[in-house]
Coordinates of C-alpha atoms in Angstrom, one line a residue:
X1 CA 10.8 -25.8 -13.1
X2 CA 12.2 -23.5 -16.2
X3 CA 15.3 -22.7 -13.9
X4 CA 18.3 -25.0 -12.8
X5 CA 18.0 -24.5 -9.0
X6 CA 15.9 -22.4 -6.6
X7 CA 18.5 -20.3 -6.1
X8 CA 18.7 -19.9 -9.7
X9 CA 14.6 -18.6 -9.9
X10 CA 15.1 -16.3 -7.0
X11 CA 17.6 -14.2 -8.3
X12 CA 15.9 -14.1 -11.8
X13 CA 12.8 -12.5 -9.6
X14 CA 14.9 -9.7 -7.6
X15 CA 16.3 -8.9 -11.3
X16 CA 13.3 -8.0 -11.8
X17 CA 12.4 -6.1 -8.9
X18 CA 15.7 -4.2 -9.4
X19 CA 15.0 -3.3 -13.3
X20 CA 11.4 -2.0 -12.2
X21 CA 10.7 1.4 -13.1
X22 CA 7.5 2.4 -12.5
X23 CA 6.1 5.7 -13.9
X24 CA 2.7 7.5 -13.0
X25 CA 1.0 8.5 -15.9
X26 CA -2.2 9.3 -15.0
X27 CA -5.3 10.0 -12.1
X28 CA -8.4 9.0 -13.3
X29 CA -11.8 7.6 -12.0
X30 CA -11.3 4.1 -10.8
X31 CA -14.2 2.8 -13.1
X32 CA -12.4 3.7 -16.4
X33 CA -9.6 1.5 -15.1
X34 CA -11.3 -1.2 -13.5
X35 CA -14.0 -2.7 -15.3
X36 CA -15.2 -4.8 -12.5
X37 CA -16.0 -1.6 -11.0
X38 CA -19.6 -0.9 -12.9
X39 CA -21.8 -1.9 -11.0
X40 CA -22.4 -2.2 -7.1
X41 CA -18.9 -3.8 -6.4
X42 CA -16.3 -2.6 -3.7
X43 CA -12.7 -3.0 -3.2
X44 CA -10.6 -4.2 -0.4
X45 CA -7.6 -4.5 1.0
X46 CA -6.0 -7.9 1.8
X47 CA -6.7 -11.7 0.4
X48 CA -10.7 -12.1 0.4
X49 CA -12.8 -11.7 2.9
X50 CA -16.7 -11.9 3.6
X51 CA -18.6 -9.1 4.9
X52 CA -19.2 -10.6 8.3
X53 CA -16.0 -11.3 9.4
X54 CA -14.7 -7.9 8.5
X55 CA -13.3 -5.8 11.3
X56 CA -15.4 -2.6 12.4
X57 CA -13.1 -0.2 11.0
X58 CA -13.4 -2.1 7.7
X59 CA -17.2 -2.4 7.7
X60 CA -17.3 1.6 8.5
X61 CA -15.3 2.5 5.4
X62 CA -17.4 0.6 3.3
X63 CA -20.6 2.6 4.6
X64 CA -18.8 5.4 3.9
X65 CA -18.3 4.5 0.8
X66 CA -22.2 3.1 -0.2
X67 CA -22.9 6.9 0.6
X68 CA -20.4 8.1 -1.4
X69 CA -21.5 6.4 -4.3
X70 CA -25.1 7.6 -3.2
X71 CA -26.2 3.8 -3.3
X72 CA -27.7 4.4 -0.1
X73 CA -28.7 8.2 1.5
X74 CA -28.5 6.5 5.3
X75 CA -26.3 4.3 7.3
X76 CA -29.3 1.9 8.1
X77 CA -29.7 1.6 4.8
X78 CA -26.3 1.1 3.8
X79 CA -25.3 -1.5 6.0
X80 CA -29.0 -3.3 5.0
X81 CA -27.3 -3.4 1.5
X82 CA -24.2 -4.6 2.8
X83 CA -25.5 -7.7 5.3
X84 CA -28.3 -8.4 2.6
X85 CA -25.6 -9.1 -0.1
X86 CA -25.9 -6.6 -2.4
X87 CA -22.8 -5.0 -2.7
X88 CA -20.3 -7.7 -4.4
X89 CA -16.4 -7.4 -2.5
X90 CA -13.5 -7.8 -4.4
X91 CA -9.7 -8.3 -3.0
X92 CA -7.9 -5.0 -5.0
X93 CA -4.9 -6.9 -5.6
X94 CA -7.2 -9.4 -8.2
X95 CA -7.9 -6.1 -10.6
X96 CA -4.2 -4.8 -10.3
X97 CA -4.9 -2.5 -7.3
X98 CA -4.2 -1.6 -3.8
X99 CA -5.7 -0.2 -1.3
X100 CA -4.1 1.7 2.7
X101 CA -5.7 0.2 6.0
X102 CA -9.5 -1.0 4.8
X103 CA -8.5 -0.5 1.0
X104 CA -12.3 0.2 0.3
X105 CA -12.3 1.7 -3.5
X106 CA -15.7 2.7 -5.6
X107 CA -16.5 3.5 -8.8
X108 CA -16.3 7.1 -8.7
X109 CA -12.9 7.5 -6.1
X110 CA -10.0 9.0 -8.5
X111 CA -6.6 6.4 -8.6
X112 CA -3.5 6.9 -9.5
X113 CA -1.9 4.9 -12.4
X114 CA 1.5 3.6 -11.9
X115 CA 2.7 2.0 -15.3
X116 CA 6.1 -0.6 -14.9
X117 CA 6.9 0.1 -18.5
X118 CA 10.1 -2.4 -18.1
X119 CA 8.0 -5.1 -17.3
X120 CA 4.5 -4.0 -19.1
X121 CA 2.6 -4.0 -15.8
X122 CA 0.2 -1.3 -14.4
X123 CA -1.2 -0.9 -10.8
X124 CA -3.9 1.4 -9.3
X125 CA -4.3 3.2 -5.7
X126 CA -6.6 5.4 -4.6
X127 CA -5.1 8.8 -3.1
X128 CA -4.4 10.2 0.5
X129 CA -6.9 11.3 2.2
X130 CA -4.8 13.5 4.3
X131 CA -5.5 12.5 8.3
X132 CA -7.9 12.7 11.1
X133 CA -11.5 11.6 10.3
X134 CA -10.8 9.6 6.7
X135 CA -12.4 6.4 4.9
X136 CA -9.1 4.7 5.2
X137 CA -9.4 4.2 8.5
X138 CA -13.1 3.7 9.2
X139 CA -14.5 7.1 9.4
X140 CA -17.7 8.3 7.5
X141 CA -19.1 11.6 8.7
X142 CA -20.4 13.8 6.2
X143 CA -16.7 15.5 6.7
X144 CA -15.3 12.1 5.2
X145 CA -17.9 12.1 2.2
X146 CA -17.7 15.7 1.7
X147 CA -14.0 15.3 1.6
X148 CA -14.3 12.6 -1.2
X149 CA -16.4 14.4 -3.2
X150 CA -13.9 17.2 -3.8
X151 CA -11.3 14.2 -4.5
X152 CA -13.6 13.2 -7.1
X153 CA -14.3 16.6 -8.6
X154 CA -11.2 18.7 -8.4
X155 CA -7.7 16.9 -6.9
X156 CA -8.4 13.9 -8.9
X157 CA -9.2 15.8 -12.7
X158 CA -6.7 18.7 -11.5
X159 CA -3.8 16.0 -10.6
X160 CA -4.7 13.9 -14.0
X161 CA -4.3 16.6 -16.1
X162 CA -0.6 17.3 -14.7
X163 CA 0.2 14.3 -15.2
X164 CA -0.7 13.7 -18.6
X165 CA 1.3 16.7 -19.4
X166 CA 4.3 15.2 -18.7
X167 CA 5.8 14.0 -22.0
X168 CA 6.7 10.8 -20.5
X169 CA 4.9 10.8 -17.2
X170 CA 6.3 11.0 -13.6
X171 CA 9.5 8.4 -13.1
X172 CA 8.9 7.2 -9.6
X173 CA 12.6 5.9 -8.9
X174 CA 14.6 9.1 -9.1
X175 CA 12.0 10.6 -6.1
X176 CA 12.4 7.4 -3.9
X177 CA 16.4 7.5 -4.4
X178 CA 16.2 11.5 -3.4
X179 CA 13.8 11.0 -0.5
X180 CA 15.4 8.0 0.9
X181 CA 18.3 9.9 1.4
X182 CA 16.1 12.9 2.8
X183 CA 15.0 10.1 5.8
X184 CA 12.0 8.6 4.3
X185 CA 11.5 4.7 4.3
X186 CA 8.2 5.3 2.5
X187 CA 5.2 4.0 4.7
X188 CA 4.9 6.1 8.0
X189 CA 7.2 8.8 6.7
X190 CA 7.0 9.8 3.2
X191 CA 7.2 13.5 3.5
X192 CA 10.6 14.1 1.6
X193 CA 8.7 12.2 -1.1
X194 CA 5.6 14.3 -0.8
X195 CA 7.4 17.7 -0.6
X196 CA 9.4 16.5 -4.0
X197 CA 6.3 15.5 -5.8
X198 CA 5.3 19.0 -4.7
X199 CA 8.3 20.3 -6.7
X200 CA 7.4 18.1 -9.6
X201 CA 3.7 18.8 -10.4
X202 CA 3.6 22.5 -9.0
X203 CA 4.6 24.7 -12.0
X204 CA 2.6 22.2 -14.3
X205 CA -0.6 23.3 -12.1
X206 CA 0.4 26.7 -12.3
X207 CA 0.8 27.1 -15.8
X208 CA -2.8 25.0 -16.2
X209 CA -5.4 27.5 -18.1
X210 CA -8.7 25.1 -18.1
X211 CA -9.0 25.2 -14.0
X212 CA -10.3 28.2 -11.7
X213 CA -7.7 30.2 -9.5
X214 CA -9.8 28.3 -6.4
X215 CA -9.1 24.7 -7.9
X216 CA -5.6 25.8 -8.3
X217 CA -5.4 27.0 -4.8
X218 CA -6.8 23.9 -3.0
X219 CA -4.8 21.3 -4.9
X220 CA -1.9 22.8 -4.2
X221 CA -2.6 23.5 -0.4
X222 CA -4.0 20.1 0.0
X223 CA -0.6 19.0 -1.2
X224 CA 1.4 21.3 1.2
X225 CA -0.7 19.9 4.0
X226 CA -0.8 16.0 3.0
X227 CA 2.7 14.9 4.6
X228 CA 1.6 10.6 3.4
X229 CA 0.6 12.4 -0.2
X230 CA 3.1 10.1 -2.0
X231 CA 2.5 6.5 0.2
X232 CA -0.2 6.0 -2.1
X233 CA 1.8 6.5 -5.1
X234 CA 4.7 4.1 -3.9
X235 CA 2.0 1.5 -2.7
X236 CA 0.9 1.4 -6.8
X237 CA 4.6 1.4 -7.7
X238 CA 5.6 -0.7 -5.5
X239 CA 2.6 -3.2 -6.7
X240 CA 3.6 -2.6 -10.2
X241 CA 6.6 -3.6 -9.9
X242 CA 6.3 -6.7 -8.0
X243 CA 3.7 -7.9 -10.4
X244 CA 6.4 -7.7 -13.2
X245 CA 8.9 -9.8 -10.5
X246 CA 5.9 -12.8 -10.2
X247 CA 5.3 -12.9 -13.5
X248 CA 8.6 -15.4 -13.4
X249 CA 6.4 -18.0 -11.6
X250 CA 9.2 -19.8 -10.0
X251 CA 10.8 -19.5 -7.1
X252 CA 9.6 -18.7 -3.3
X253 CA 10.8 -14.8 -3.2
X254 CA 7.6 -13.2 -1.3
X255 CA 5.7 -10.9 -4.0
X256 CA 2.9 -9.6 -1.7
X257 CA 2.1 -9.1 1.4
X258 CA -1.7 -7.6 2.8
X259 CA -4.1 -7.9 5.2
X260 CA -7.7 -7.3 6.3
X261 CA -8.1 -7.2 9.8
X262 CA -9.0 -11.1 9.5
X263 CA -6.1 -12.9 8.1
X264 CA -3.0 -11.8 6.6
X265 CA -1.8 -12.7 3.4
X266 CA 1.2 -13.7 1.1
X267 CA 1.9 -14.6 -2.2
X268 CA 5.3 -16.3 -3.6
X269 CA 6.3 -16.1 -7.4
X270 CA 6.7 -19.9 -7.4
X271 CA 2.4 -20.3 -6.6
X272 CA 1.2 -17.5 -8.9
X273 CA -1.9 -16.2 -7.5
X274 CA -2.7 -18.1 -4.8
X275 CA -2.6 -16.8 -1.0
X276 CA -1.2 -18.3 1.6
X277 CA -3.5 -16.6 5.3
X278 CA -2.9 -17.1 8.8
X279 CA -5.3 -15.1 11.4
X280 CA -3.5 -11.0 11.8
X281 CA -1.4 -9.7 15.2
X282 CA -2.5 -6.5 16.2
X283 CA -0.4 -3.6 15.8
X284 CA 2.0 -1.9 18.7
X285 CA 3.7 1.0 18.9
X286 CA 2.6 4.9 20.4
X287 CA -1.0 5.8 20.7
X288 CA -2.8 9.1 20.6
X289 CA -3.6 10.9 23.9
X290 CA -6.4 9.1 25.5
X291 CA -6.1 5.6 23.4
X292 CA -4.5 2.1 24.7
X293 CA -4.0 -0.8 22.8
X294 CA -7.0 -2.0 24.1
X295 CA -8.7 0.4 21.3
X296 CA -6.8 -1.0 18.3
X297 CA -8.3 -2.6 15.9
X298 CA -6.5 -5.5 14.0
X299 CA -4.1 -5.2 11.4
X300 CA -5.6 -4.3 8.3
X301 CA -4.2 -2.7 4.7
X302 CA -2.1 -3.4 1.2
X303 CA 0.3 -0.5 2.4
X304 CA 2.9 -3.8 3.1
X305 CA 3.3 -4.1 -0.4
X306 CA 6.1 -0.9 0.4
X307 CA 7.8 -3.8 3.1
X308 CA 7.4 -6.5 0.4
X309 CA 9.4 -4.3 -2.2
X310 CA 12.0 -3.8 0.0
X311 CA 10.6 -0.1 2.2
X312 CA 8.7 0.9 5.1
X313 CA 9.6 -1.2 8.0
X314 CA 12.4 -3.0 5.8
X315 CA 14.4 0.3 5.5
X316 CA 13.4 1.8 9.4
X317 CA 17.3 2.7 9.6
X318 CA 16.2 5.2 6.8
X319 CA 14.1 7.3 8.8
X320 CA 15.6 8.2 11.9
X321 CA 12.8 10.8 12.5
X322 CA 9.9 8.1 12.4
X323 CA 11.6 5.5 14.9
X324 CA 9.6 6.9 18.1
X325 CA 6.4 7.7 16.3
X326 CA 6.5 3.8 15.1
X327 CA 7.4 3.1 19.0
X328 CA 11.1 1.2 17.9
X329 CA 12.6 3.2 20.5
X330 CA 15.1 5.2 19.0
X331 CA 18.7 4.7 16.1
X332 CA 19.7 1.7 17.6
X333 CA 16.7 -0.5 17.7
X334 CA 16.0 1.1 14.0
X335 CA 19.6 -0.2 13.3
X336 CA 19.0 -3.1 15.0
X337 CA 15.7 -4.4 12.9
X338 CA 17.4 -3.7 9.6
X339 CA 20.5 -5.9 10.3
X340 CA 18.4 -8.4 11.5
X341 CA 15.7 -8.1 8.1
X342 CA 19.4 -9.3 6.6
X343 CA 18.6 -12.9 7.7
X344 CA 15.4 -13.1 5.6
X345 CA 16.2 -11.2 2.2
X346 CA 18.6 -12.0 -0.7
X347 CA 19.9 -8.6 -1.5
X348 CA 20.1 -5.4 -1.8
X349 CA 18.5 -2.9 -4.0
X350 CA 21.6 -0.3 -5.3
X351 CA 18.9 1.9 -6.6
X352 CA 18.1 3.0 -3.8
X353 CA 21.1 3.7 -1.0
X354 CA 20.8 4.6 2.6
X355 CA 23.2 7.2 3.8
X356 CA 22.5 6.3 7.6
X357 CA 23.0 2.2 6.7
X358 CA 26.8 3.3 5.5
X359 CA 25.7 3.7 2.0
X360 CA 23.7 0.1 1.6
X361 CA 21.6 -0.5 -0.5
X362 CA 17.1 -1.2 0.9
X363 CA 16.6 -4.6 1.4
X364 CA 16.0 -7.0 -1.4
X365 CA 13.8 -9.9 -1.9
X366 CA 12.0 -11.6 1.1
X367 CA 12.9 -15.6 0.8
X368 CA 10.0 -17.5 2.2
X369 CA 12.6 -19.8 3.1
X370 CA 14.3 -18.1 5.1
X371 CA 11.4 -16.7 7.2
X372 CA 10.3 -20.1 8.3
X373 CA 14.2 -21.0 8.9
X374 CA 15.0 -18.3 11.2
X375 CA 11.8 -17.5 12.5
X376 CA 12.6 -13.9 11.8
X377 CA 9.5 -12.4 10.0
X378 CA 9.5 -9.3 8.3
X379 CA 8.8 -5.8 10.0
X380 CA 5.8 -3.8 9.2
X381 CA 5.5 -0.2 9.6
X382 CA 1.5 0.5 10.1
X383 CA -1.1 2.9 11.2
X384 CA -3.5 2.0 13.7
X385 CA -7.4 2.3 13.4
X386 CA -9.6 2.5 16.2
X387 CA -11.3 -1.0 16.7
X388 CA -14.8 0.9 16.8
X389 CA -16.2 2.1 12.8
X390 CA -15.8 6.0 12.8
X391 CA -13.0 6.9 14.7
X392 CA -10.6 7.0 12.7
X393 CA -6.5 6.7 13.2
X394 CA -5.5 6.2 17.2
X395 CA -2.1 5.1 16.7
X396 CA 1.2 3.8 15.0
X397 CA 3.1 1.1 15.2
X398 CA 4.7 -1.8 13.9
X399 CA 3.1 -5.6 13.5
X400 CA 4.9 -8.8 11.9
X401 CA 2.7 -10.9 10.0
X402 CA 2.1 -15.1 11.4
X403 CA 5.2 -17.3 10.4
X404 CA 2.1 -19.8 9.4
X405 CA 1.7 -17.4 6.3
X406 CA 5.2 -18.6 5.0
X407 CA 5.1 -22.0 6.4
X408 CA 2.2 -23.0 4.3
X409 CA 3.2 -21.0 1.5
X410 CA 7.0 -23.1 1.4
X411 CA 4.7 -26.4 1.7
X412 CA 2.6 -25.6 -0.9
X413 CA 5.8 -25.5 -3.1
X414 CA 7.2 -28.1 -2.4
X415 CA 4.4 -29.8 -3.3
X416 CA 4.2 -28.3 -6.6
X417 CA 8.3 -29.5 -6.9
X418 CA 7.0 -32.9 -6.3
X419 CA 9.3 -32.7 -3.0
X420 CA 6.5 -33.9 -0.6
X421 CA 6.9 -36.8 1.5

């Protein structure tokens, strides 16, 4: 090891995290960014996982996404493709990307690039889809693929061209410190974010002169109406900036979390790329009318990259407003769970204060050692998809990922210390 101590690693990876400053710079389509992405190959979320074993939800979103791509015109023939092999699967964090709840990506689906500029990374997320009946979640009605197409061909090239008029690109850091203090935490509420992104992009549109009056119009109301707009862009900022943190090596500071409705995932800085999987809980928390937990499908999503940088479920005593949607129960219990996420991290990020948490600072870098000491795993704010392909979103809720996850993950360095035995 290049560091005195463990101790000593650790904090030179939440330096890192702290001096991240991730800035979006661009929307474009996902193949100009992601080579891998020419030719009959899907993304997905979590560490990888074989078509067979993925969850209903999961398997929906990619036959929504075969028909996007118009690699298929039916849903028989899609999932022919798909059992028959002929669609390759790739894990979006292995080409710099993340994707929310089944994380499927295609060629043609526009992302957002985050650039860490501090720490020369970049990261790529596909957008919000808004809610209801969306890909994310396993839905892919004509409503879903009509819905992408318009991504494709106005939000996305409307959105990039914003962007890239921005001297320097959008600074991601100055919105989270103004929305966290607005009562975001930045996975199930992210609407002070959205609302400020709003603010940042909408005179840019405006003054726009090679887009129609009716593009202008429907990127802008799609923005009023998308309340999760800006998850998307903290999941790619977030993943941007813990890639710069792992590219320390060392250490056992947790630099990803994911999961895809099979087994849930984690990566420390000290093993590089390799994940660590135990099988997924299944989410609990408040359903829609009509829905029990008997409907949920099981966990699924790269949205925990917001928990592994320190947000979402981390920072619940952000967002007061979100505590009963996420079923926590109210203040106190949201109090409760981010005194006790104390136990497992090593800091606190002063980028990024919470007025309700006296003026702390989110939580910083998640020690694998300290999971499996305490027991005390790290809280998850998530969605919750119907366990049956097309039905979309029935739910939120929180889930912890399996102990196992950081139990193997703190063997496997030990090993690699030459500490077995």
């Amino acid at each position: 090891m290049t560091f005195r101590t463990i101790e000593d690693a650790n904090q030179a990876v939440i330096d890192r995290i702290k001096a991240g400053s991730p800035i979006l710079v661009d929307v474009v389509p996902a193949k100009s960014v992601i080579s891998e992405l020419n030719g009959k190959v899907l993304l997905h979320a979590g560490p990888p996982i074989l078509w067979e074993n993925m969850p209903d939800p999961m398997q929906g979103s990619c036959v929504g996404a075969v028909l996007f791509e118009q690699w298929a015109s039916t849903e028989d023939e899609a999932r022919q493709m798909l059992s028959e092999g002929k669609i390759a699967f790739i894990p979006c964090h292995h080409v710099n990307a993340v994707g929310p709840m089944g994380g499927i990506t295609s060629a043609n689906m526009p992302v957002l690039v985050v650039e860490d500029r501090v720490h020369n990374t970049v990261a790529y997320c596909q957008m919000n889809e808004g809610i209801g009946a969306v890909l994310r979640f396993g839905a892919y009605s004509q409503e879903v693929i009509t819905r992408l197409e318009w991504m494709r061909d106005t939000l996305g090239p409307v959105l990039g061209k914003a962007i890239r008029a921005m001297d320097e690109g959008l600074s991601i850091n100055p919105m989270v410190a103004r929305a966290i203090a607005m009562g975001d935490e930045f996975h199930q509420r992210n609407i002070a974010a959205s609302l400020i992104f709003l603010k940042e992009v909408t005179p840019i549109i405006a003054r726009l002169k090679d887009i129609s009056d009716a593009e202008r119009t429907e990127v802008l109301q799609f923005l009023a109406d998308t309340d999760q707009f800006f998850l998307n862009i903290m999941m790619a900022s977030a993943k941007a900036v813990m890639d710069g943190a792992r590219q320390i090596k060392e250490g056992t500071i947790v630099t990803a979390m994911c999961r895809n409705g099979e087994n849930f995932g984690i990566r420390i800085a000290g093993m590089g790329d390799e994940w660590f999987v135990a099988p997924v809980n299944t989410p609990q928390g408040l359903y829609f009318t009509g829905y029990t937990g008997d409907d949920a499908s099981p966990d699924m999503g790269d949205s925990a990259i917001t928990e592994t940088f320190g947000v979402g479920g981390m920072a619940m005593i952000a967002a007061p407003a979100v505590t009963r949607f996420v079923g926590t129960g109210g203040f106190d219990d949201a109090l409760r769970i981010s005194n006790e996420m104390d136990e497992i991290v090593m800091d606190h990020n002063p980028n990024f204060i919470i007025p309700t948490w006296n003026f702390k600072g989110t939580h910083l870098g998640i020690d694998a050692r300290k999971v499996v000491a305490t027991g005390i795993t790290p809280v998850i704010n998530t969605g919750i998809a119907n366990k049956k392909a097309g039905r979309g979103q029935i739910g939120a809720g929180t889930v912890h990922p399996p102990v196992a996850c950081f139990e193997k993950a703190i063997a496997a360095y030990a090993k690699k210390l030459g500490m077995e035995g």
